[in-house]
Tab-separated table of C-alpha atoms in Angstrom:
chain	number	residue	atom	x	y	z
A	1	UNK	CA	93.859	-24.069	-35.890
A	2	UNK	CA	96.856	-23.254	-37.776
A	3	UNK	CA	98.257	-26.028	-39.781
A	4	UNK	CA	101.687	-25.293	-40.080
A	5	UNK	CA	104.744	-24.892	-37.154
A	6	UNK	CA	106.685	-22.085	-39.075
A	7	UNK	CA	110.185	-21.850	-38.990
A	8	UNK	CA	112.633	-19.475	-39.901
A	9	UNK	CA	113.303	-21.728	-42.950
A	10	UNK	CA	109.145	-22.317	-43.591
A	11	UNK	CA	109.402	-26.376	-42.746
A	12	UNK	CA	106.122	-28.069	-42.573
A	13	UNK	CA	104.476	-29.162	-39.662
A	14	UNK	CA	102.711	-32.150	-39.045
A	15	UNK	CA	99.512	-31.009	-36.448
A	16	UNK	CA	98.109	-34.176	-34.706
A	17	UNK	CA	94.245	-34.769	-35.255
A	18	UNK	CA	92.093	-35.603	-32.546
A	19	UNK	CA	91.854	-39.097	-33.518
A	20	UNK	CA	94.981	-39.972	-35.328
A	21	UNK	CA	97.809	-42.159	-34.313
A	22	UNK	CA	101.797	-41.480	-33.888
A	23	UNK	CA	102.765	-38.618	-35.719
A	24	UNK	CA	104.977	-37.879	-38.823
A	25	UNK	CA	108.418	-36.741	-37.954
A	26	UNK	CA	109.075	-33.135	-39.797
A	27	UNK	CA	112.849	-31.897	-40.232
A	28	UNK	CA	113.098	-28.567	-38.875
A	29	UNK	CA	116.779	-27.799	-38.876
A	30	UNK	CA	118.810	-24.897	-38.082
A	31	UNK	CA	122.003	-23.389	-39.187
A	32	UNK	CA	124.911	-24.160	-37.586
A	33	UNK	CA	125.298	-21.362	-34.286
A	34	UNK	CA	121.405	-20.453	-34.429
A	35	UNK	CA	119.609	-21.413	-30.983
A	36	UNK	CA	117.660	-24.157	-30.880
A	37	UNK	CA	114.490	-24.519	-28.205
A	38	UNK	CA	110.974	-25.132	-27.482
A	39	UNK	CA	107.699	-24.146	-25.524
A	40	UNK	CA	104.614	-24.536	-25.201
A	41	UNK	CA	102.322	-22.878	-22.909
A	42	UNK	CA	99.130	-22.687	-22.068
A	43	UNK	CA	96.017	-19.941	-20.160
A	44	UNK	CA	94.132	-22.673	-18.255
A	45	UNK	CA	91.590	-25.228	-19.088
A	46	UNK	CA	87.781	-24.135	-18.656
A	47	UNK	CA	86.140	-21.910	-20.468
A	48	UNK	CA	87.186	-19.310	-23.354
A	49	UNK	CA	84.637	-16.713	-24.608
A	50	UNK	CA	84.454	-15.977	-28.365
A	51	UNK	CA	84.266	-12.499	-27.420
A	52	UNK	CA	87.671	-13.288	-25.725
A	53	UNK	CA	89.675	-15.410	-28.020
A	54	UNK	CA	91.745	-12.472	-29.218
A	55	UNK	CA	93.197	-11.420	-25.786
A	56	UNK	CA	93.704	-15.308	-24.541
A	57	UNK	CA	95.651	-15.863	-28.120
A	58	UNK	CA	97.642	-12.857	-27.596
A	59	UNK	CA	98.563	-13.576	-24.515
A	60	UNK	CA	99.859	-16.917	-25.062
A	61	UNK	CA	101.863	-15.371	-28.327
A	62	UNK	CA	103.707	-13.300	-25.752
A	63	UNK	CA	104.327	-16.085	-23.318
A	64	UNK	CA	105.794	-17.855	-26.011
A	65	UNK	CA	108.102	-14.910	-27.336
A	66	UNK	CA	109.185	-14.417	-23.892
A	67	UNK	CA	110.618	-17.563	-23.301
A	68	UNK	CA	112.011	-17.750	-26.989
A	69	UNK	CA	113.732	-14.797	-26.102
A	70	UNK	CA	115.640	-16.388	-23.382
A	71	UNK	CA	116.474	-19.386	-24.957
A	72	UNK	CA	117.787	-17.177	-27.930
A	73	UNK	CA	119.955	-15.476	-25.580
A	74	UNK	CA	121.768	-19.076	-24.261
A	75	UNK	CA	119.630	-19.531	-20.844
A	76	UNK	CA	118.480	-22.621	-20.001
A	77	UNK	CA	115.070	-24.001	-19.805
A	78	UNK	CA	113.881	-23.228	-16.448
A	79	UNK	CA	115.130	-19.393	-16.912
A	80	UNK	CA	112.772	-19.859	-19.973
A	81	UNK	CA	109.701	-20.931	-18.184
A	82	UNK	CA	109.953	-18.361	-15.730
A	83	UNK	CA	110.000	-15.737	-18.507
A	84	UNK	CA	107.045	-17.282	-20.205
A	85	UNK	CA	104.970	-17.661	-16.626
A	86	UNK	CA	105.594	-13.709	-15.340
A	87	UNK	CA	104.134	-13.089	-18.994
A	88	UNK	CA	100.799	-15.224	-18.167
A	89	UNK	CA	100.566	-13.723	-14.773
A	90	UNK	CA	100.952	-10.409	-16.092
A	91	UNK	CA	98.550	-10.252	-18.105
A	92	UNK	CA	94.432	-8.992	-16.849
A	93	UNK	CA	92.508	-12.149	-18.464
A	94	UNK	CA	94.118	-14.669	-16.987
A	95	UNK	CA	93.920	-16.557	-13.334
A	96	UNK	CA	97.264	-16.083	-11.877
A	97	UNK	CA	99.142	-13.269	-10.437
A	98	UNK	CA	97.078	-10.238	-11.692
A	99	UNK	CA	93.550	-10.386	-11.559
A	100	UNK	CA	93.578	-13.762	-9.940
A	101	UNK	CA	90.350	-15.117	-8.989
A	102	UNK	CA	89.402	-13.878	-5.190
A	103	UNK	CA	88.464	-16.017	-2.150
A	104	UNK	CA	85.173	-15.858	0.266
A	105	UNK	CA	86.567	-12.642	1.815
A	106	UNK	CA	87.458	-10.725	-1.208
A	107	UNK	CA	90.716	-11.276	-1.269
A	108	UNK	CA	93.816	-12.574	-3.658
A	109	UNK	CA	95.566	-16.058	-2.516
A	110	UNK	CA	97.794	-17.431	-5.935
A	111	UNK	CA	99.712	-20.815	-5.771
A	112	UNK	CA	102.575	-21.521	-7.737
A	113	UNK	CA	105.555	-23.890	-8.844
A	114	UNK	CA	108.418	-24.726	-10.781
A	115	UNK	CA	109.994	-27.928	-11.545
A	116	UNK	CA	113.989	-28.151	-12.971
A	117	UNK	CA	114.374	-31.345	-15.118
A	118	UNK	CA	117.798	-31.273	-14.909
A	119	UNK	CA	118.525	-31.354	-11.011
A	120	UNK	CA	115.217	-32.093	-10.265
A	121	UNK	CA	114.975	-29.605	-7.814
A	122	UNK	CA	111.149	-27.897	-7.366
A	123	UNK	CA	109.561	-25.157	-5.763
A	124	UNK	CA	106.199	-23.857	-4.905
A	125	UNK	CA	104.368	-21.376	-3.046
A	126	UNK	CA	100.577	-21.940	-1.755
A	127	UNK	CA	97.882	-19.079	-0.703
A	128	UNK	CA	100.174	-17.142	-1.188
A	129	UNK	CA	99.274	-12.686	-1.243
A	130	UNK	CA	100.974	-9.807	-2.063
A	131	UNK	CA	103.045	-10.970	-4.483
A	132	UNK	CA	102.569	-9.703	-8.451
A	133	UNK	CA	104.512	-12.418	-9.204
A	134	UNK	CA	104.106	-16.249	-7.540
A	135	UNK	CA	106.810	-17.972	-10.158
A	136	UNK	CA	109.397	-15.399	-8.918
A	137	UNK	CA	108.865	-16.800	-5.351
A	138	UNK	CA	108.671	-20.447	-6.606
A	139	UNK	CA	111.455	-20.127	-9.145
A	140	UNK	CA	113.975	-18.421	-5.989
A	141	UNK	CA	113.033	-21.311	-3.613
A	142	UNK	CA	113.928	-23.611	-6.444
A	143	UNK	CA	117.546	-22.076	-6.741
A	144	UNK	CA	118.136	-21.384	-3.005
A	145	UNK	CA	117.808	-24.965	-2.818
A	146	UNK	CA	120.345	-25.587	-5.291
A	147	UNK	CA	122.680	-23.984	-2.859
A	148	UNK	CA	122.997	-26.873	-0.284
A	149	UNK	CA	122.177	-26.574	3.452
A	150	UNK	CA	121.284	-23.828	5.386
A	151	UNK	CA	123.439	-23.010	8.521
A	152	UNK	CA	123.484	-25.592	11.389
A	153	UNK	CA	122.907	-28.388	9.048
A	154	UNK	CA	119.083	-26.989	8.169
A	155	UNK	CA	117.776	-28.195	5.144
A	156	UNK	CA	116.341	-25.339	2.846
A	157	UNK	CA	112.667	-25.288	1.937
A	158	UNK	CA	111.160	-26.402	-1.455
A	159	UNK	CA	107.640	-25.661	-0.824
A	160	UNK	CA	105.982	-22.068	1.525
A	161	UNK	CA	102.641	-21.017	2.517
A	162	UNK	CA	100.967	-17.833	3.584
A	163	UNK	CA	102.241	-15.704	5.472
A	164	UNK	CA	105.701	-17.316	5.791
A	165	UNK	CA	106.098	-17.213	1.534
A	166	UNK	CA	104.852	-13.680	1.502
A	167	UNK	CA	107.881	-12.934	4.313
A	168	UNK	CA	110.497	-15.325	2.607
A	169	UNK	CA	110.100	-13.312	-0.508
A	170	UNK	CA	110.217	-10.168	1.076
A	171	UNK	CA	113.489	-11.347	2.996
A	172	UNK	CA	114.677	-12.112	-0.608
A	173	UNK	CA	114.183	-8.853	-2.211
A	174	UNK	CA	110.940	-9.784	-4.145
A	175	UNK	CA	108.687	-6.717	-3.821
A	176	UNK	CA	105.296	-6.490	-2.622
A	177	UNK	CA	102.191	-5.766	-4.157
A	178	UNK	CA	99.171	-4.241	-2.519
A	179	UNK	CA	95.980	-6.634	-2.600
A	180	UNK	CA	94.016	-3.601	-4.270
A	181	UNK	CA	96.887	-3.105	-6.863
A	182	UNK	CA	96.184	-6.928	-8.503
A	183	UNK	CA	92.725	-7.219	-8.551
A	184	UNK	CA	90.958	-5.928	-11.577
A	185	UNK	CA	87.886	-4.656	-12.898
A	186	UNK	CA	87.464	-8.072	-14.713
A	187	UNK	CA	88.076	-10.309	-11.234
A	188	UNK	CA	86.392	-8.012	-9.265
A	189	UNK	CA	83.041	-7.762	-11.309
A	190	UNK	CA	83.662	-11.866	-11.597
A	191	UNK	CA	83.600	-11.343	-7.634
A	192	UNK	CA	80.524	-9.538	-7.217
A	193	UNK	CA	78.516	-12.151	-9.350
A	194	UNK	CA	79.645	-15.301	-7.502
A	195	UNK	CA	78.798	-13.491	-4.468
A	196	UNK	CA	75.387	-12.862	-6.083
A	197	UNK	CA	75.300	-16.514	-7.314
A	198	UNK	CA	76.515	-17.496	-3.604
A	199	UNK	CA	73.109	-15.577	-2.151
A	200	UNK	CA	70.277	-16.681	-4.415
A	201	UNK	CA	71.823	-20.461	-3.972
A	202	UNK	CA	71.575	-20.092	-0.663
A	203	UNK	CA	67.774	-18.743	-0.937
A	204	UNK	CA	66.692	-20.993	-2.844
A	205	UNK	CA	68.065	-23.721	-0.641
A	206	UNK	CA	66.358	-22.184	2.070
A	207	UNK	CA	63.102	-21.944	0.096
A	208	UNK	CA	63.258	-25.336	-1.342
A	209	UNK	CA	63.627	-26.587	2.839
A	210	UNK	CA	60.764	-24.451	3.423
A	211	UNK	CA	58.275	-25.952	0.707
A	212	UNK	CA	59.804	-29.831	1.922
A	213	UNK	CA	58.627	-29.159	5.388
A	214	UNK	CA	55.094	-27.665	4.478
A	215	UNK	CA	55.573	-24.495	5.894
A	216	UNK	CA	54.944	-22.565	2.733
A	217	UNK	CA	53.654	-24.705	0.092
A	218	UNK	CA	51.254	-21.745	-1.834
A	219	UNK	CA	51.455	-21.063	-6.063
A	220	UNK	CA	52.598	-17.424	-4.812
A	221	UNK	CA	55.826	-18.832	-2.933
A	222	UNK	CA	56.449	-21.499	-5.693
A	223	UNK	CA	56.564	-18.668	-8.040
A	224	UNK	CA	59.190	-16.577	-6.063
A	225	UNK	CA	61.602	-20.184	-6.252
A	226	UNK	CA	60.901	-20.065	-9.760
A	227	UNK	CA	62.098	-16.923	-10.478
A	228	UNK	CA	65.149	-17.134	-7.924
A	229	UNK	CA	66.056	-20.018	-10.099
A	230	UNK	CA	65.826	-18.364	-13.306
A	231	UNK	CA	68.033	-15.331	-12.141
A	232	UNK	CA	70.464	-17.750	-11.348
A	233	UNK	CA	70.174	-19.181	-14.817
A	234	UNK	CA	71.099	-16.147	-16.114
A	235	UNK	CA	73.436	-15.034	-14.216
A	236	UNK	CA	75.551	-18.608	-15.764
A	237	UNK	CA	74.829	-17.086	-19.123
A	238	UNK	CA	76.415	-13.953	-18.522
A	239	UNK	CA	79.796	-15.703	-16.378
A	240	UNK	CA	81.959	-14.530	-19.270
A	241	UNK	CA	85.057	-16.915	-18.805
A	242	UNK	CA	85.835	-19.608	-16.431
A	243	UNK	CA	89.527	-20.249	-16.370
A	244	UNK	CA	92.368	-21.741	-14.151
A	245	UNK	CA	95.692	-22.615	-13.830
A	246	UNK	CA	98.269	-21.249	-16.550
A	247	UNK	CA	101.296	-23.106	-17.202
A	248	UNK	CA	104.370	-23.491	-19.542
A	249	UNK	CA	106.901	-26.204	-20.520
A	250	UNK	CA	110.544	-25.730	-21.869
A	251	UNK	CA	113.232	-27.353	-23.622
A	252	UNK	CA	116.065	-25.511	-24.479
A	253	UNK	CA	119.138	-26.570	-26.755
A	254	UNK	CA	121.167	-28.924	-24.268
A	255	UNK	CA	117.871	-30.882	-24.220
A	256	UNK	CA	117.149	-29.851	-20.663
A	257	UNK	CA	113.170	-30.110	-20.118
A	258	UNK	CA	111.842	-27.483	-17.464
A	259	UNK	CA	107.869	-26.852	-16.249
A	260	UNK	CA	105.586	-24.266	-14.153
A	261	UNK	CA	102.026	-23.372	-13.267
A	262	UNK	CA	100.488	-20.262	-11.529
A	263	UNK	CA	97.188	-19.723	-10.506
A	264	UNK	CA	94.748	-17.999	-8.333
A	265	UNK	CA	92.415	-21.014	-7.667
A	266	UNK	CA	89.263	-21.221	-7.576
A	267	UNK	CA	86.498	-18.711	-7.797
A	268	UNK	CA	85.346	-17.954	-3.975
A	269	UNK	CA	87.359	-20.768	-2.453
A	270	UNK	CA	87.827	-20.895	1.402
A	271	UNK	CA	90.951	-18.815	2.415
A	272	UNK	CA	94.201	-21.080	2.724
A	273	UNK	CA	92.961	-23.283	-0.216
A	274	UNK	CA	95.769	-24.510	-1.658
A	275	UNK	CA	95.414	-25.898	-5.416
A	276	UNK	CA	97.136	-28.639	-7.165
A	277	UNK	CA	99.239	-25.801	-9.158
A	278	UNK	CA	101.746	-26.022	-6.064
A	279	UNK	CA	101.826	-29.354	-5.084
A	280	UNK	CA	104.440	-31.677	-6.239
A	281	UNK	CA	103.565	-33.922	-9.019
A	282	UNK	CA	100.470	-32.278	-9.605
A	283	UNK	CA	100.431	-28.997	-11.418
A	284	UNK	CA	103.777	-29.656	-12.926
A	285	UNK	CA	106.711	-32.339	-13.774
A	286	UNK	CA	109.867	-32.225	-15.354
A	287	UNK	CA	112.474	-35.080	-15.796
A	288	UNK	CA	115.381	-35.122	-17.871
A	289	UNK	CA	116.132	-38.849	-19.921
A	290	UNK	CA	118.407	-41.167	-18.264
A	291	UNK	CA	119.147	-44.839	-18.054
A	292	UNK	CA	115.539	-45.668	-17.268
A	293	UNK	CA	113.788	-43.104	-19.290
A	294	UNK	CA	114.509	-42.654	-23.088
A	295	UNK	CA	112.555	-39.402	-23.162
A	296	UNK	CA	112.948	-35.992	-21.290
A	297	UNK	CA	109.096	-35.451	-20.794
A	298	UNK	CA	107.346	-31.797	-18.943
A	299	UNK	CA	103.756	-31.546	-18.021
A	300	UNK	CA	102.063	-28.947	-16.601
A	301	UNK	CA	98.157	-28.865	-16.139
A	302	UNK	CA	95.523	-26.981	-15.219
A	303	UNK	CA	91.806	-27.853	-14.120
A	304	UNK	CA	89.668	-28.257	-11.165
A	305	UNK	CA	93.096	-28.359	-8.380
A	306	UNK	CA	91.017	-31.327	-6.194
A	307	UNK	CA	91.146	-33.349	-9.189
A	308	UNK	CA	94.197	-33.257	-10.344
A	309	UNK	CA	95.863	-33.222	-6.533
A	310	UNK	CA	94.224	-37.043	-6.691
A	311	UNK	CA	94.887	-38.224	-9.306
A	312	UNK	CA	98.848	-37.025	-9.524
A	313	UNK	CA	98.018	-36.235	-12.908
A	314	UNK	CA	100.961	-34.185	-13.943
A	315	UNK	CA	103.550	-37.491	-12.576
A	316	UNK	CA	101.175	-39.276	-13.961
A	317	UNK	CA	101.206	-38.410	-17.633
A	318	UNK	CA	105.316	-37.896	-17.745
A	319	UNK	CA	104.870	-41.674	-16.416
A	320	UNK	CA	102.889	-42.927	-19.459
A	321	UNK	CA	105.185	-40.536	-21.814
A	322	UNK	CA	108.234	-42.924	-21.817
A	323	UNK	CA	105.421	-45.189	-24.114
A	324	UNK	CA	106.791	-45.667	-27.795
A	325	UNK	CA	103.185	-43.535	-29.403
A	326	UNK	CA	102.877	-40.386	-26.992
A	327	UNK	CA	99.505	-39.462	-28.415
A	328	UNK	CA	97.874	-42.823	-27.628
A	329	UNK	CA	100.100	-42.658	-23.911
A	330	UNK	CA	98.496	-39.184	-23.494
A	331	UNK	CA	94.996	-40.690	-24.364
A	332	UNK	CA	94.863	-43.378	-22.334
A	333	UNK	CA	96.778	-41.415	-19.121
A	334	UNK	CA	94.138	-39.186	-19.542
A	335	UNK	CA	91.169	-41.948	-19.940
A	336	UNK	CA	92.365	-44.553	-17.163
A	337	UNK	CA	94.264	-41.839	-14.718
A	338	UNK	CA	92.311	-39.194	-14.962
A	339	UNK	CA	88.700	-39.604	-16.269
A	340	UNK	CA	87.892	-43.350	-15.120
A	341	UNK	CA	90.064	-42.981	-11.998
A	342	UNK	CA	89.107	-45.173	-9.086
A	343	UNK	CA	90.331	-41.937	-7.012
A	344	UNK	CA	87.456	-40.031	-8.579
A	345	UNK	CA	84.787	-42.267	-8.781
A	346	UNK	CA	82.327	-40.456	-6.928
A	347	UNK	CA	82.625	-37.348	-9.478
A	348	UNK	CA	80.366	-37.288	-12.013
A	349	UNK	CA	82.047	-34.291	-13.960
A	350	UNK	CA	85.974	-34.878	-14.398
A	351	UNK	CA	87.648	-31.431	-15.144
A	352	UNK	CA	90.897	-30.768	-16.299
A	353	UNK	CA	93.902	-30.458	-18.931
A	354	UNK	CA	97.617	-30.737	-19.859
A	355	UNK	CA	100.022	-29.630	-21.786
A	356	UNK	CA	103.151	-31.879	-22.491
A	357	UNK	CA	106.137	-32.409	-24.293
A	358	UNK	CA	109.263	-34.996	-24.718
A	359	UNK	CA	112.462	-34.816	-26.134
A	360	UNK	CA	115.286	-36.785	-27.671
A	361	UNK	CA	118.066	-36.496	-29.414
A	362	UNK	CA	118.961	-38.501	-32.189
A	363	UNK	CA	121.617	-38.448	-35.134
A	364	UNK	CA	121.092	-38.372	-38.649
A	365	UNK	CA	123.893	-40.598	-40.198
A	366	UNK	CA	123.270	-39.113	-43.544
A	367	UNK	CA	124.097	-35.287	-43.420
A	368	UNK	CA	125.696	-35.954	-39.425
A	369	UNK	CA	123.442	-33.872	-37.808
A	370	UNK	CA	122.480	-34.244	-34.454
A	371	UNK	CA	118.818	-33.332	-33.892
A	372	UNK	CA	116.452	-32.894	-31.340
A	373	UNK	CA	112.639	-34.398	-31.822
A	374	UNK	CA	110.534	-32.377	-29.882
A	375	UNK	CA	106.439	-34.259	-29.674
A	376	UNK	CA	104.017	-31.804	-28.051
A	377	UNK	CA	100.570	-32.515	-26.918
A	378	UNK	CA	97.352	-31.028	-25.456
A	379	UNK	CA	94.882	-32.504	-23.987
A	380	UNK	CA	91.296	-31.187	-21.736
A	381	UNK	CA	88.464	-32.403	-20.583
A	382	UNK	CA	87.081	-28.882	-19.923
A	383	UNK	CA	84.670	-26.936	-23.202
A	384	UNK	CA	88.199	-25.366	-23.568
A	385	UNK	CA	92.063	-24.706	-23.484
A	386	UNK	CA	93.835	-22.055	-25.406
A	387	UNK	CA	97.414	-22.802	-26.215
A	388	UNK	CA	100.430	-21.456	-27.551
A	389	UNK	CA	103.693	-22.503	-28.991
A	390	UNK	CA	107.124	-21.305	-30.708
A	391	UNK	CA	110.371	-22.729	-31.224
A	392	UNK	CA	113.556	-20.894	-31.168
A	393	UNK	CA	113.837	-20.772	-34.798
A	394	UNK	CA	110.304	-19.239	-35.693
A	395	UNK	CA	109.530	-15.507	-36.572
A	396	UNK	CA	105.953	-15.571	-34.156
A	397	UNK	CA	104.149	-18.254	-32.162
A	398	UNK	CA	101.339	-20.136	-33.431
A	399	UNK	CA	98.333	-20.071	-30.925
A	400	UNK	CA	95.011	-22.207	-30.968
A	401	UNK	CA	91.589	-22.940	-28.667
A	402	UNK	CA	91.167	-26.411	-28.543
A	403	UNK	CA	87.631	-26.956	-27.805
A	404	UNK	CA	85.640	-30.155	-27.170
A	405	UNK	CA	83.904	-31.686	-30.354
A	406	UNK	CA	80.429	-30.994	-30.479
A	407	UNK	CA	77.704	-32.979	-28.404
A	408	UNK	CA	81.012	-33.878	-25.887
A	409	UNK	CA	79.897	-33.477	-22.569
A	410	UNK	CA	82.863	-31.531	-20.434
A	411	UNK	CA	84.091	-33.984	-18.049
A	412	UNK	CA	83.445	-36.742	-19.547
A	413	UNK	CA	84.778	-36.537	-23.135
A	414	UNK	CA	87.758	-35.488	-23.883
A	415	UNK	CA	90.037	-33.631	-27.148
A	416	UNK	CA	93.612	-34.075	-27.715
A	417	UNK	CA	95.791	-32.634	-30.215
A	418	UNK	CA	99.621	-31.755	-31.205
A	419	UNK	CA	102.467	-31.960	-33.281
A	420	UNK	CA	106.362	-32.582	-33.661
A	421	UNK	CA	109.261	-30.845	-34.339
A	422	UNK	CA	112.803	-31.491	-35.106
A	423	UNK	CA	115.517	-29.086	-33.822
A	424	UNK	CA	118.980	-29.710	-35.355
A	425	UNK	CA	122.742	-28.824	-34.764
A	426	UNK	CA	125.760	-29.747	-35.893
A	427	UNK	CA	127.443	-32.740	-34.021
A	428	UNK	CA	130.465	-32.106	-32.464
């Protein structure tokens, strides 16, 4: 990993080890009238391919720059996230939006959402086709909402499905895609060898039943298991990537916090699955500080979707954010919430990860500038997450796989790493 946060004026960074405690607080100010911003995104927890790392890292740069963009241009943070999410969904290598991960039948279902830390207002879309972009969808139900009541006193939806998201966007000028048109080579070949993985299970199920009962209990038939299982074995070696949900998380220069997800679920899941990356609370949070919360905190995460839809996980760790050390918050959210939940103590193999920030401002008497102290944090129990980040002021993101530490055990161990920034301004 990188060990610097550039800056436009080349301001350390401190990067958070694995095991250390609160962080050092770097100044990274800004001339007066230059925008001032955050994010931090990331392509899903799982598993990232050396072969790969390249394409996942550039991805993440572009996310980044996207949202930077915006935020250099004066919109606000949840314009930003958007910007950053159509980037992830864009792009071939990731699950969400193009070359999502397909169902049982073959085909593309994505879930989606957006939450505004300002009015808290959200909006998601689940198994949801047809659409290149989910966010878009997510991110117009989110504003629509803004807009009050619909006519005869109905109250405007926050969250779609189906069939009935697919013709909401439509009815909101969000063009279709064709089904064909967002699968790719990558996804389909992915689809072909689950379905292959799907068959010799099966068989060997079948077989194992067979030899249980005594109806065929020969060295011959053994033999034929033994080889079913060790085409199986290979065909793990050769699953390339295993990936999920993509997410990003915004704060822009009024201090205004802003989150999203996208995904495509998982791998040959039953049609109408809905994942955790559209359920409130779940695949994303945003909250803004106020009289009970010092801290404007975003989350957005990205694992196995029944996991984190039990655990809250995304509420959760916003929850344990307001905490005085956010690193040790994080670690223990993620220990006691997550890993040792009572929710999930029937799993033996806890998978997942998040991505999460908070904010606030704070004045330094001494040259009277008003700052913002931006802490960011990763964390995954999965072999790996690839993240990005940028801040307004920076000439190119900084990008990074965080992978478990050797001999950890993937859902059961877990890494967790960051930094801190500080955004200044001239006080009024």
């Amino acid at each position: 990993m990188e060990n610097t946060l550039n800056s436009a004026e080349s301001c350390p960074d401190s990067v958070l080890p694995a095991n250390s405690g609160s962080p050092r607080h770097n100044s990274l100010s800004r001339a007066e009238g230059k925008a001032v911003g955050f994010v931090l995104v990331h392509a899903g927890a799982g598993y990232h391919s050396e072969s790969k790392a390249k394409e996942y890292k550039h991805v993440c740069k572009r996310a980044c720059q996207k949202a930077v963009d915006r935020l250099k241009a004066g919109a606000q943070a949840v314009e930003a996230v958007t910007a950053a999410l159509i980037e992830l969904e864009d792009s071939p290598f990731t699950n969400a939006g193009m070359g999502s991960n397909l169902n049982l039948l073959g085909e593309i279902e994505c879930d989606a959402s957006i939450m505004d830390g300002k009015t808290l207002h959200y909006g998601a879309v689940g198994a949801l086709s047809g659409i290149k972009n989910p966010v878009l969808v997510a991110r117009r139900l989110l504003s629509e909402a803004q807009k009050g009541k619909l006519s005869a006193g109905r109250i405007p939806p926050c969250f779609l499905v189906g069939k009935g998201a697919q013709q909401w966007a439509a009815g909101h000028g969000i063009p279709p895609c064709p089904s064909e048109r967002m699968a790719t080579k990558f996804s389909m070949s992915a689809y072909r060898r689950n379905k292959r993985k799907m068959e010799l299970a099966e068989k060997v199920e079948t077989e194992r039943c067979q030899v249980k009962r005594g109806r065929q209990s020969n060295d011959s038939d053994l033999g034929a298991l033994g080889k079913v299982k060790a085409i199986m074995a290979d065909e793990e070696e050769n699953d390339a990537a295993c990936l999920d949900t993509v997410g990003a998380i915004v704060v822009d220069q009024e201090g205004n916090v802003a989150a999203a997800v996208s995904s495509g679920g998982l791998a040959m899941k039953h049609p109408g699955r809905v994942g955790q990356a559209a359920l409130f609370g779940c695949g994303c949070w945003a909250q803004n500080s106020c009289n009970a919360n010092p801290y404007s905190t975003a989350v957005s995460t990205s694992g196995c979707g029944e996991h984190l839809m039990r655990t809250m996980l995304a509420r959760e760790c916003s929850a344990a954010l307001q905490a005085e050390d956010a690193h040790q918050a994080l670690l223990e959210a993620m220990q006691t919430k997550f890993i040792r939940s009572p929710f999930l103590a029937s799993e033996d193999c806890v998978l997942g990860g998040v991505i999460v920030l908070r904010c606030c401002r704070c004045v330094e008497t001494s040259s009277d500038i008003q700052a913002l102290l931006v802490e960011f944090l990763w964390s995954h129990t999965t072999e790996s997450m690839c993240v990005g980040y940028m801040s307004a002021q920076d000439s190119k993101a900084k990008t990074h796989i965080s992978r478990l530490p050797p001999g950890a055990v993937a859902g059961q161990s877990l890494a967790i790493e960051g930094g801190v920034c500080r955004l200044g301004s001239k006080s009024e």
